[in-house]
mmCIF file of C-alpha atoms in Angstrom:
data_model
loop_
_atom_site.group_PDB
_atom_site.id
_atom_site.type_symbol
_atom_site.label_atom_id
_atom_site.label_comp_id
_atom_site.label_asym_id
_atom_site.label_seq_id
_atom_site.Cartn_x
_atom_site.Cartn_y
_atom_site.Cartn_z
ATOM 1 C CA UNK A 22 0.000 0.000 0.000
ATOM 2 C CA UNK A 23 2.841 2.404 0.892
ATOM 3 C CA UNK A 24 4.559 1.658 -2.443
ATOM 4 C CA UNK A 25 1.296 2.361 -4.280
ATOM 5 C CA UNK A 26 0.913 5.739 -2.523
ATOM 6 C CA UNK A 27 4.499 6.709 -3.412
ATOM 7 C CA UNK A 28 3.930 5.676 -7.015
ATOM 8 C CA UNK A 29 0.735 7.736 -7.248
ATOM 9 C CA UNK A 30 2.422 10.762 -5.677
ATOM 10 C CA UNK A 31 5.352 10.557 -8.092
ATOM 11 C CA UNK A 32 2.962 10.160 -11.006
ATOM 12 C CA UNK A 33 1.075 13.280 -9.908
ATOM 13 C CA UNK A 34 4.321 15.210 -9.593
ATOM 14 C CA UNK A 35 5.322 14.151 -13.114
ATOM 15 C CA UNK A 36 1.950 15.255 -14.514
ATOM 16 C CA UNK A 37 2.199 18.646 -12.800
ATOM 17 C CA UNK A 38 5.761 19.147 -14.021
ATOM 18 C CA UNK A 39 4.738 18.162 -17.573
ATOM 19 C CA UNK A 40 1.814 20.608 -17.542
ATOM 20 C CA UNK A 41 4.026 23.395 -16.194
ATOM 21 C CA UNK A 42 6.526 22.696 -18.972
ATOM 22 C CA UNK A 43 3.766 22.849 -21.593
ATOM 23 C CA UNK A 44 2.573 26.204 -20.213
ATOM 24 C CA UNK A 45 6.117 27.537 -20.108
ATOM 25 C CA UNK A 46 6.600 26.492 -23.713
ATOM 26 C CA UNK A 47 3.378 28.258 -24.690
ATOM 27 C CA UNK A 48 4.519 31.452 -22.978
ATOM 28 C CA UNK A 49 7.878 31.356 -24.726
ATOM 29 C CA UNK A 50 6.464 30.400 -28.113
ATOM 30 C CA UNK A 51 3.849 33.144 -28.120
ATOM 31 C CA UNK A 52 5.940 35.767 -26.361
ATOM 32 C CA UNK A 53 9.659 36.027 -25.962
ATOM 33 C CA UNK A 54 10.237 33.126 -28.319
ATOM 34 C CA UNK A 55 9.155 35.362 -31.178
ATOM 35 C CA UNK A 56 12.203 37.488 -30.518
ATOM 36 C CA UNK A 57 14.688 34.635 -30.838
ATOM 37 C CA UNK A 58 17.144 33.322 -28.302
ATOM 38 C CA UNK A 59 19.971 35.793 -28.766
ATOM 39 C CA UNK A 60 21.445 37.436 -25.682
ATOM 40 C CA UNK A 61 22.106 41.139 -25.955
ATOM 41 C CA UNK A 62 25.671 42.308 -26.380
ATOM 42 C CA UNK A 63 27.474 45.295 -27.808
ATOM 43 C CA UNK A 64 26.940 43.932 -31.319
ATOM 44 C CA UNK A 65 23.435 42.492 -30.981
ATOM 45 C CA UNK A 66 20.361 44.681 -30.608
ATOM 46 C CA UNK A 67 18.399 43.853 -27.450
ATOM 47 C CA UNK A 68 15.082 42.092 -28.063
ATOM 48 C CA UNK A 69 11.925 44.163 -28.053
ATOM 49 C CA UNK A 70 9.318 43.485 -25.362
ATOM 50 C CA UNK A 71 7.164 40.474 -26.288
ATOM 51 C CA UNK A 72 3.519 41.011 -27.171
ATOM 52 C CA UNK A 73 0.847 38.372 -26.887
ATOM 53 C CA UNK A 74 -2.541 37.905 -25.285
ATOM 54 C CA UNK A 75 -2.087 34.363 -23.977
ATOM 55 C CA UNK A 76 1.064 34.735 -21.880
ATOM 56 C CA UNK A 77 -0.754 35.705 -18.687
ATOM 57 C CA UNK A 78 -3.470 32.989 -18.832
ATOM 58 C CA UNK A 79 -0.808 30.393 -19.675
ATOM 59 C CA UNK A 80 1.344 31.571 -16.770
ATOM 60 C CA UNK A 81 -1.578 31.320 -14.336
ATOM 61 C CA UNK A 82 -2.302 27.780 -15.522
ATOM 62 C CA UNK A 83 1.369 26.856 -15.211
ATOM 63 C CA UNK A 84 1.596 28.235 -11.690
ATOM 64 C CA UNK A 85 -1.398 26.163 -10.592
ATOM 65 C CA UNK A 86 0.231 23.030 -11.979
ATOM 66 C CA UNK A 87 3.611 23.714 -10.356
ATOM 67 C CA UNK A 88 3.393 26.618 -7.880
ATOM 68 C CA UNK A 89 7.037 26.415 -6.820
ATOM 69 C CA UNK A 90 8.502 26.672 -10.316
ATOM 70 C CA UNK A 91 10.415 29.844 -11.194
ATOM 71 C CA UNK A 92 9.467 31.643 -14.396
ATOM 72 C CA UNK A 93 11.574 30.989 -17.475
ATOM 73 C CA UNK A 94 14.880 32.852 -17.320
ATOM 74 C CA UNK A 95 14.944 33.175 -13.530
ATOM 75 C CA UNK A 96 17.003 31.611 -10.760
ATOM 76 C CA UNK A 97 20.138 30.644 -12.656
ATOM 77 C CA UNK A 98 22.397 30.548 -9.612
ATOM 78 C CA UNK A 99 25.480 30.219 -11.802
ATOM 79 C CA UNK A 100 24.742 33.488 -13.620
ATOM 80 C CA UNK A 101 27.424 36.153 -13.321
ATOM 81 C CA UNK A 102 26.656 39.813 -13.995
ATOM 82 C CA UNK A 103 28.363 41.450 -16.957
ATOM 83 C CA UNK A 104 29.954 44.845 -17.391
ATOM 84 C CA UNK A 105 26.860 45.953 -19.328
ATOM 85 C CA UNK A 106 24.490 44.627 -16.638
ATOM 86 C CA UNK A 107 26.439 44.557 -13.371
ATOM 87 C CA UNK A 108 23.454 44.213 -11.038
ATOM 88 C CA UNK A 109 21.177 41.171 -10.780
ATOM 89 C CA UNK A 110 17.456 41.884 -11.106
ATOM 90 C CA UNK A 111 15.193 40.516 -8.382
ATOM 91 C CA UNK A 112 11.514 40.310 -9.362
ATOM 92 C CA UNK A 113 8.962 40.559 -6.548
ATOM 93 C CA UNK A 114 5.356 39.508 -7.157
ATOM 94 C CA UNK A 115 2.248 41.012 -5.600
ATOM 95 C CA UNK A 116 -0.400 39.884 -3.124
ATOM 96 C CA UNK A 117 -2.113 36.542 -3.772
ATOM 97 C CA UNK A 118 0.205 35.926 -6.726
ATOM 98 C CA UNK A 119 3.474 34.031 -7.181
ATOM 99 C CA UNK A 120 6.717 34.341 -9.116
ATOM 100 C CA UNK A 121 5.627 32.165 -12.040
ATOM 101 C CA UNK A 122 2.289 33.783 -12.834
ATOM 102 C CA UNK A 123 3.642 37.313 -12.323
ATOM 103 C CA UNK A 124 6.894 37.201 -14.291
ATOM 104 C CA UNK A 125 6.582 34.707 -17.140
ATOM 105 C CA UNK A 126 6.795 37.577 -19.631
ATOM 106 C CA UNK A 127 9.318 39.927 -18.054
ATOM 107 C CA UNK A 128 11.749 37.332 -16.657
ATOM 108 C CA UNK A 129 12.723 35.553 -19.915
ATOM 109 C CA UNK A 130 12.834 38.888 -21.754
ATOM 110 C CA UNK A 131 15.291 40.401 -19.274
ATOM 111 C CA UNK A 132 17.320 37.189 -19.343
ATOM 112 C CA UNK A 133 17.536 37.427 -23.132
ATOM 113 C CA UNK A 134 18.694 41.005 -22.772
ATOM 114 C CA UNK A 135 21.659 39.837 -20.710
ATOM 115 C CA UNK A 136 20.531 40.279 -17.098
ATOM 116 C CA UNK A 137 20.901 37.810 -14.251
ATOM 117 C CA UNK A 138 17.285 37.403 -13.122
ATOM 118 C CA UNK A 139 15.935 36.012 -9.867
ATOM 119 C CA UNK A 140 12.307 35.643 -8.782
ATOM 120 C CA UNK A 141 11.335 34.373 -5.330
ATOM 121 C CA UNK A 142 7.884 33.469 -4.128
ATOM 122 C CA UNK A 143 7.464 34.862 -0.631
ATOM 123 C CA UNK A 144 4.972 35.551 2.129
ATOM 124 C CA UNK A 145 2.920 32.379 1.806
ATOM 125 C CA UNK A 146 2.817 28.683 2.580
ATOM 126 C CA UNK A 147 5.468 26.676 0.669
ATOM 127 C CA UNK A 148 3.971 25.004 -2.376
ATOM 128 C CA UNK A 149 0.876 27.196 -2.471
ATOM 129 C CA UNK A 150 0.116 29.199 -5.636
ATOM 130 C CA UNK A 151 -1.230 31.978 -3.374
ATOM 131 C CA UNK A 152 1.693 33.936 -1.947
ATOM 132 C CA UNK A 153 2.444 37.362 -0.400
ATOM 133 C CA UNK A 154 -0.384 37.079 2.083
ATOM 134 C CA UNK A 155 1.726 37.465 5.222
ATOM 135 C CA UNK A 156 2.551 40.449 7.419
ATOM 136 C CA UNK A 157 4.603 42.918 5.366
ATOM 137 C CA UNK A 158 7.573 43.091 7.820
ATOM 138 C CA UNK A 159 7.800 39.282 7.812
ATOM 139 C CA UNK A 160 7.786 39.209 4.010
ATOM 140 C CA UNK A 161 10.438 41.942 3.946
ATOM 141 C CA UNK A 162 12.730 39.776 6.058
ATOM 142 C CA UNK A 163 12.273 36.908 3.607
ATOM 143 C CA UNK A 164 13.265 39.224 0.768
ATOM 144 C CA UNK A 165 16.300 40.379 2.765
ATOM 145 C CA UNK A 166 17.534 36.801 3.097
ATOM 146 C CA UNK A 167 16.880 36.133 -0.580
ATOM 147 C CA UNK A 168 18.771 39.236 -1.736
ATOM 148 C CA UNK A 169 21.735 38.241 0.448
ATOM 149 C CA UNK A 170 21.711 34.847 -1.250
ATOM 150 C CA UNK A 171 21.654 36.473 -4.703
ATOM 151 C CA UNK A 172 24.548 38.792 -3.836
ATOM 152 C CA UNK A 173 26.624 35.922 -2.490
ATOM 153 C CA UNK A 174 25.953 33.669 -5.495
ATOM 154 C CA UNK A 175 26.586 36.314 -8.157
ATOM 155 C CA UNK A 176 29.373 38.260 -6.458
ATOM 156 C CA UNK A 177 27.495 41.492 -7.171
ATOM 157 C CA UNK A 178 27.587 44.443 -4.784
ATOM 158 C CA UNK A 179 23.989 45.552 -5.374
ATOM 159 C CA UNK A 180 20.735 44.371 -6.921
ATOM 160 C CA UNK A 181 17.885 46.119 -8.697
ATOM 161 C CA UNK A 182 14.387 45.320 -7.429
ATOM 162 C CA UNK A 183 11.420 45.195 -9.828
ATOM 163 C CA UNK A 184 8.091 44.562 -8.173
ATOM 164 C CA UNK A 185 4.386 44.435 -8.879
ATOM 165 C CA UNK A 186 1.763 45.741 -6.426
ATOM 166 C CA UNK A 187 2.860 44.809 -2.883
ATOM 167 C CA UNK A 188 6.140 43.583 -4.378
ATOM 168 C CA UNK A 189 6.861 47.017 -5.800
ATOM 169 C CA UNK A 190 5.583 49.020 -2.870
ATOM 170 C CA UNK A 191 5.272 48.427 0.861
ATOM 171 C CA UNK A 192 7.292 45.233 1.182
ATOM 172 C CA UNK A 193 10.489 46.286 -0.627
ATOM 173 C CA UNK A 194 10.272 49.736 0.967
ATOM 174 C CA UNK A 195 10.108 48.061 4.387
ATOM 175 C CA UNK A 196 13.117 45.959 3.434
ATOM 176 C CA UNK A 197 15.033 49.050 2.341
ATOM 177 C CA UNK A 198 14.327 50.954 5.557
ATOM 178 C CA UNK A 199 14.041 48.377 8.316
ATOM 179 C CA UNK A 200 15.464 45.036 7.120
ATOM 180 C CA UNK A 201 18.959 45.896 5.905
ATOM 181 C CA UNK A 202 18.429 46.866 2.287
ATOM 182 C CA UNK A 203 20.097 50.255 2.774
ATOM 183 C CA UNK A 204 22.548 51.970 5.083
ATOM 184 C CA UNK A 205 21.337 55.542 5.605
ATOM 185 C CA UNK A 206 24.650 56.642 7.105
ATOM 186 C CA UNK A 207 26.666 55.095 4.278
ATOM 187 C CA UNK A 208 24.494 54.898 1.112
ATOM 188 C CA UNK A 209 27.387 53.439 -0.890
ATOM 189 C CA UNK A 210 26.929 50.306 1.198
ATOM 190 C CA UNK A 211 23.306 49.895 0.094
ATOM 191 C CA UNK A 212 22.422 46.423 -1.126
ATOM 192 C CA UNK A 213 19.807 47.893 -3.478
ATOM 193 C CA UNK A 214 20.540 50.339 -6.283
ATOM 194 C CA UNK A 215 17.006 50.872 -7.587
ATOM 195 C CA UNK A 216 13.385 49.967 -6.863
ATOM 196 C CA UNK A 217 11.029 49.865 -9.850
ATOM 197 C CA UNK A 218 7.362 49.412 -8.991
ATOM 198 C CA UNK A 219 4.590 48.356 -11.360
ATOM 199 C CA UNK A 220 1.294 49.530 -9.828
ATOM 200 C CA UNK A 221 2.923 49.568 -6.377
ATOM 201 C CA UNK A 222 0.932 49.830 -3.153
ATOM 202 C CA UNK A 223 3.117 52.602 -1.772
ATOM 203 C CA UNK A 224 0.619 54.647 0.257
ATOM 204 C CA UNK A 225 -2.156 52.138 0.714
ATOM 205 C CA UNK A 226 -5.333 51.524 -1.200
ATOM 206 C CA UNK A 227 -9.062 52.056 -0.904
ATOM 207 C CA UNK A 228 -9.504 48.973 -3.155
ATOM 208 C CA UNK A 229 -12.129 50.758 -5.255
ATOM 209 C CA UNK A 230 -14.147 51.464 -2.113
ATOM 210 C CA UNK A 231 -14.004 47.977 -0.585
ATOM 211 C CA UNK A 232 -11.032 48.922 1.581
ATOM 212 C CA UNK A 233 -12.731 52.118 2.703
ATOM 213 C CA UNK A 234 -15.794 50.108 3.732
ATOM 214 C CA UNK A 235 -13.877 47.455 5.678
ATOM 215 C CA UNK A 236 -11.736 50.127 7.341
ATOM 216 C CA UNK A 237 -14.720 52.215 8.465
ATOM 217 C CA UNK A 238 -16.516 49.117 9.743
ATOM 218 C CA UNK A 239 -13.416 47.912 11.599
ATOM 219 C CA UNK A 240 -13.311 44.727 9.528
ATOM 220 C CA UNK A 241 -9.769 44.825 8.158
ATOM 221 C CA UNK A 242 -8.412 42.374 10.726
ATOM 222 C CA UNK A 243 -11.336 39.916 10.435
ATOM 223 C CA UNK A 244 -10.975 40.004 6.646
ATOM 224 C CA UNK A 245 -7.234 39.445 7.019
ATOM 225 C CA UNK A 246 -7.901 36.289 9.011
ATOM 226 C CA UNK A 247 -9.433 34.924 5.811
ATOM 227 C CA UNK A 248 -7.202 36.408 3.093
ATOM 228 C CA UNK A 249 -3.961 37.205 4.904
ATOM 229 C CA UNK A 250 -2.500 40.045 6.960
ATOM 230 C CA UNK A 251 -1.204 41.710 3.792
ATOM 231 C CA UNK A 252 -4.761 42.903 3.158
ATOM 232 C CA UNK A 253 -4.937 45.017 6.311
ATOM 233 C CA UNK A 254 -1.314 46.150 5.910
ATOM 234 C CA UNK A 255 -2.080 47.688 2.520
ATOM 235 C CA UNK A 256 -5.180 49.635 3.451
ATOM 236 C CA UNK A 257 -4.909 53.420 3.621
ATOM 237 C CA UNK A 258 -3.903 54.451 7.124
ATOM 238 C CA UNK A 259 -2.629 51.031 8.226
ATOM 239 C CA UNK A 260 0.068 50.790 10.886
ATOM 240 C CA UNK A 261 2.520 49.612 8.234
ATOM 241 C CA UNK A 262 1.752 52.620 6.036
ATOM 242 C CA UNK A 263 2.003 55.057 8.921
ATOM 243 C CA UNK A 264 5.346 53.632 9.992
ATOM 244 C CA UNK A 265 6.798 53.719 6.480
ATOM 245 C CA UNK A 266 5.556 57.224 5.685
ATOM 246 C CA UNK A 267 6.633 58.755 8.995
ATOM 247 C CA UNK A 268 10.136 59.651 7.788
ATOM 248 C CA UNK A 269 9.456 60.162 4.093
ATOM 249 C CA UNK A 270 9.083 57.894 1.099
ATOM 250 C CA UNK A 271 12.662 57.142 0.128
ATOM 251 C CA UNK A 272 16.078 56.044 1.310
ATOM 252 C CA UNK A 273 19.345 57.837 0.450
ATOM 253 C CA UNK A 274 21.230 56.383 -2.492
ATOM 254 C CA UNK A 275 18.275 54.557 -4.049
ATOM 255 C CA UNK A 276 16.716 55.338 -7.426
ATOM 256 C CA UNK A 277 12.933 54.864 -7.444
ATOM 257 C CA UNK A 278 10.634 54.467 -10.457
ATOM 258 C CA UNK A 279 6.855 54.124 -10.236
ATOM 259 C CA UNK A 280 4.952 52.897 -13.312
ATOM 260 C CA UNK A 281 1.228 53.364 -12.744
ATOM 261 C CA UNK A 282 -1.929 53.016 -14.800
ATOM 262 C CA UNK A 283 -4.944 55.304 -14.550
ATOM 263 C CA UNK A 284 -7.157 52.221 -14.916
ATOM 264 C CA UNK A 285 -5.890 50.541 -11.753
ATOM 265 C CA UNK A 286 -8.834 49.008 -9.915
ATOM 266 C CA UNK A 287 -6.866 47.505 -7.014
ATOM 267 C CA UNK A 288 -4.439 50.174 -5.761
ATOM 268 C CA UNK A 289 -6.772 53.163 -5.696
ATOM 269 C CA UNK A 290 -6.575 56.030 -6.147
ATOM 270 C CA UNK A 291 -3.696 55.325 -8.517
ATOM 271 C CA UNK A 292 -1.931 58.498 -7.390
ATOM 272 C CA UNK A 293 -1.343 56.785 -4.017
ATOM 273 C CA UNK A 294 1.345 54.852 -5.849
ATOM 274 C CA UNK A 295 3.534 57.887 -6.448
ATOM 275 C CA UNK A 296 6.540 58.725 -4.275
ATOM 276 C CA UNK A 297 8.226 61.942 -3.226
ATOM 277 C CA UNK A 298 12.018 62.005 -3.267
ATOM 278 C CA UNK A 299 13.817 62.628 0.012
ATOM 279 C CA UNK A 300 17.475 63.529 0.577
ATOM 280 C CA UNK A 301 19.924 61.579 -1.565
ATOM 281 C CA UNK A 302 17.251 59.719 -3.552
ATOM 282 C CA UNK A 303 15.706 60.144 -6.986
ATOM 283 C CA UNK A 304 12.103 59.421 -7.957
ATOM 284 C CA UNK A 305 10.488 59.123 -11.367
ATOM 285 C CA UNK A 306 6.688 58.802 -11.329
ATOM 286 C CA UNK A 307 5.250 57.570 -14.649
ATOM 287 C CA UNK A 308 1.637 57.126 -15.709
ATOM 288 C CA UNK A 309 1.702 54.730 -18.644
ATOM 289 C CA UNK A 310 -1.227 56.419 -20.428
ATOM 290 C CA UNK A 311 0.750 59.677 -20.514
ATOM 291 C CA UNK A 312 3.166 57.867 -22.820
ATOM 292 C CA UNK A 313 0.855 55.452 -24.631
ATOM 293 C CA UNK A 314 -2.741 56.664 -24.894
ATOM 294 C CA UNK A 315 -3.946 53.319 -26.248
ATOM 295 C CA UNK A 316 -2.642 51.436 -23.208
ATOM 296 C CA UNK A 317 -5.644 49.933 -21.403
ATOM 297 C CA UNK A 318 -3.709 47.931 -18.859
ATOM 298 C CA UNK A 319 -5.075 47.780 -15.330
ATOM 299 C CA UNK A 320 -3.630 46.356 -12.133
ATOM 300 C CA UNK A 321 -3.223 42.753 -13.264
ATOM 301 C CA UNK A 322 -2.182 43.203 -16.881
ATOM 302 C CA UNK A 323 0.489 45.844 -16.289
ATOM 303 C CA UNK A 324 2.939 43.023 -15.522
ATOM 304 C CA UNK A 325 2.215 41.690 -19.042
ATOM 305 C CA UNK A 326 2.218 45.071 -20.770
ATOM 306 C CA UNK A 327 4.962 45.462 -23.393
ATOM 307 C CA UNK A 328 4.812 49.248 -22.976
ATOM 308 C CA UNK A 329 5.421 48.989 -19.242
ATOM 309 C CA UNK A 330 8.127 46.385 -19.858
ATOM 310 C CA UNK A 331 10.127 48.853 -21.940
ATOM 311 C CA UNK A 332 9.731 51.446 -19.180
ATOM 312 C CA UNK A 333 11.147 48.902 -16.730
ATOM 313 C CA UNK A 334 14.096 48.250 -19.022
ATOM 314 C CA UNK A 335 14.709 51.990 -19.383
ATOM 315 C CA UNK A 336 14.723 52.380 -15.598
ATOM 316 C CA UNK A 337 17.196 49.519 -15.233
ATOM 317 C CA UNK A 338 19.534 51.012 -17.823
ATOM 318 C CA UNK A 339 18.716 54.721 -18.293
ATOM 319 C CA UNK A 340 21.950 55.330 -20.210
ATOM 320 C CA UNK A 341 20.579 53.136 -23.026
ATOM 321 C CA UNK A 342 16.882 53.983 -22.747
ATOM 322 C CA UNK A 343 14.785 53.348 -25.848
ATOM 323 C CA UNK A 344 11.532 55.049 -26.914
ATOM 324 C CA UNK A 345 8.440 53.043 -26.055
ATOM 325 C CA UNK A 346 6.984 51.502 -29.211
ATOM 326 C CA UNK A 347 3.415 51.999 -28.017
ATOM 327 C CA UNK A 348 1.039 49.140 -28.675
ATOM 328 C CA UNK A 349 -2.538 48.416 -27.689
ATOM 329 C CA UNK A 350 -2.667 46.688 -24.300
ATOM 330 C CA UNK A 351 -5.899 45.133 -23.051
ATOM 331 C CA UNK A 352 -7.261 44.854 -19.515
ATOM 332 C CA UNK A 353 -6.392 41.573 -17.738
ATOM 333 C CA UNK A 354 -4.705 40.054 -20.837
ATOM 334 C CA UNK A 355 -2.037 42.678 -21.471
ATOM 335 C CA UNK A 356 -0.303 42.477 -24.847
#
């Protein structure tokens, strides 16, 4: 009987791995695969951001089949940064998401462009597709340990953080200020060079009115018992928000970029995402529709938006920034 149970478990694991591989192949074939497999160098033009409407649904399906799998291009622990791209890129997903379903477009594209890319799942039960539900300070400490591991493996002095929603807002900012990501007295010792947030939850959200209702009714903590403490932490006026905002938005020596969409239905109002630069820091607040009028991305699809992807790449390497080749991006699906 025990042998039969082991056999069934192994068979299930093989089926899940096979399905995840099929989904990964679909993402690559429809997206980055269209750009070819060349890695950027001085003599090879970097690939353009991939555009397709099936990458996000395929990534969600793949993450359900194998929740612990990294997205294509990520977590090559033998990768060494180059002179052109000296800092590894760490991708941080948002609330109730995971690394695979958040970064299956951006991760392989950045890898093709020559970056060392890493993408943890954090803030949730191991093996669950639903992550980043935990208390923001606890998640920040997980990110701190992960960044230390990346720095040790790659030999790099600093990383660049790219995050979506919680992963671009409260959690990395907590890491920068309270969990060792920066050294205010000696900014040159910072472990983080830049933080780039896609629809980040920087100053809390009203969640299109739902958050306002639960806050006024005193229900944020009861709701968080069901959906995770990260819900209450990200509401406007939460203790986490008050603590982070008390001494300003930024840390000395860090470059911040916010990429927001006017159609955001989760982090509302969308202007709550913007930051104000403090001493020794730089901030660039971008609304994607100010650059591409036909961009209809909202909170979910901005991570699969080719226009936003180019803005991320420009923030990572401003010396070689390219104009955004604006394309139509749809709600939920991206493109």
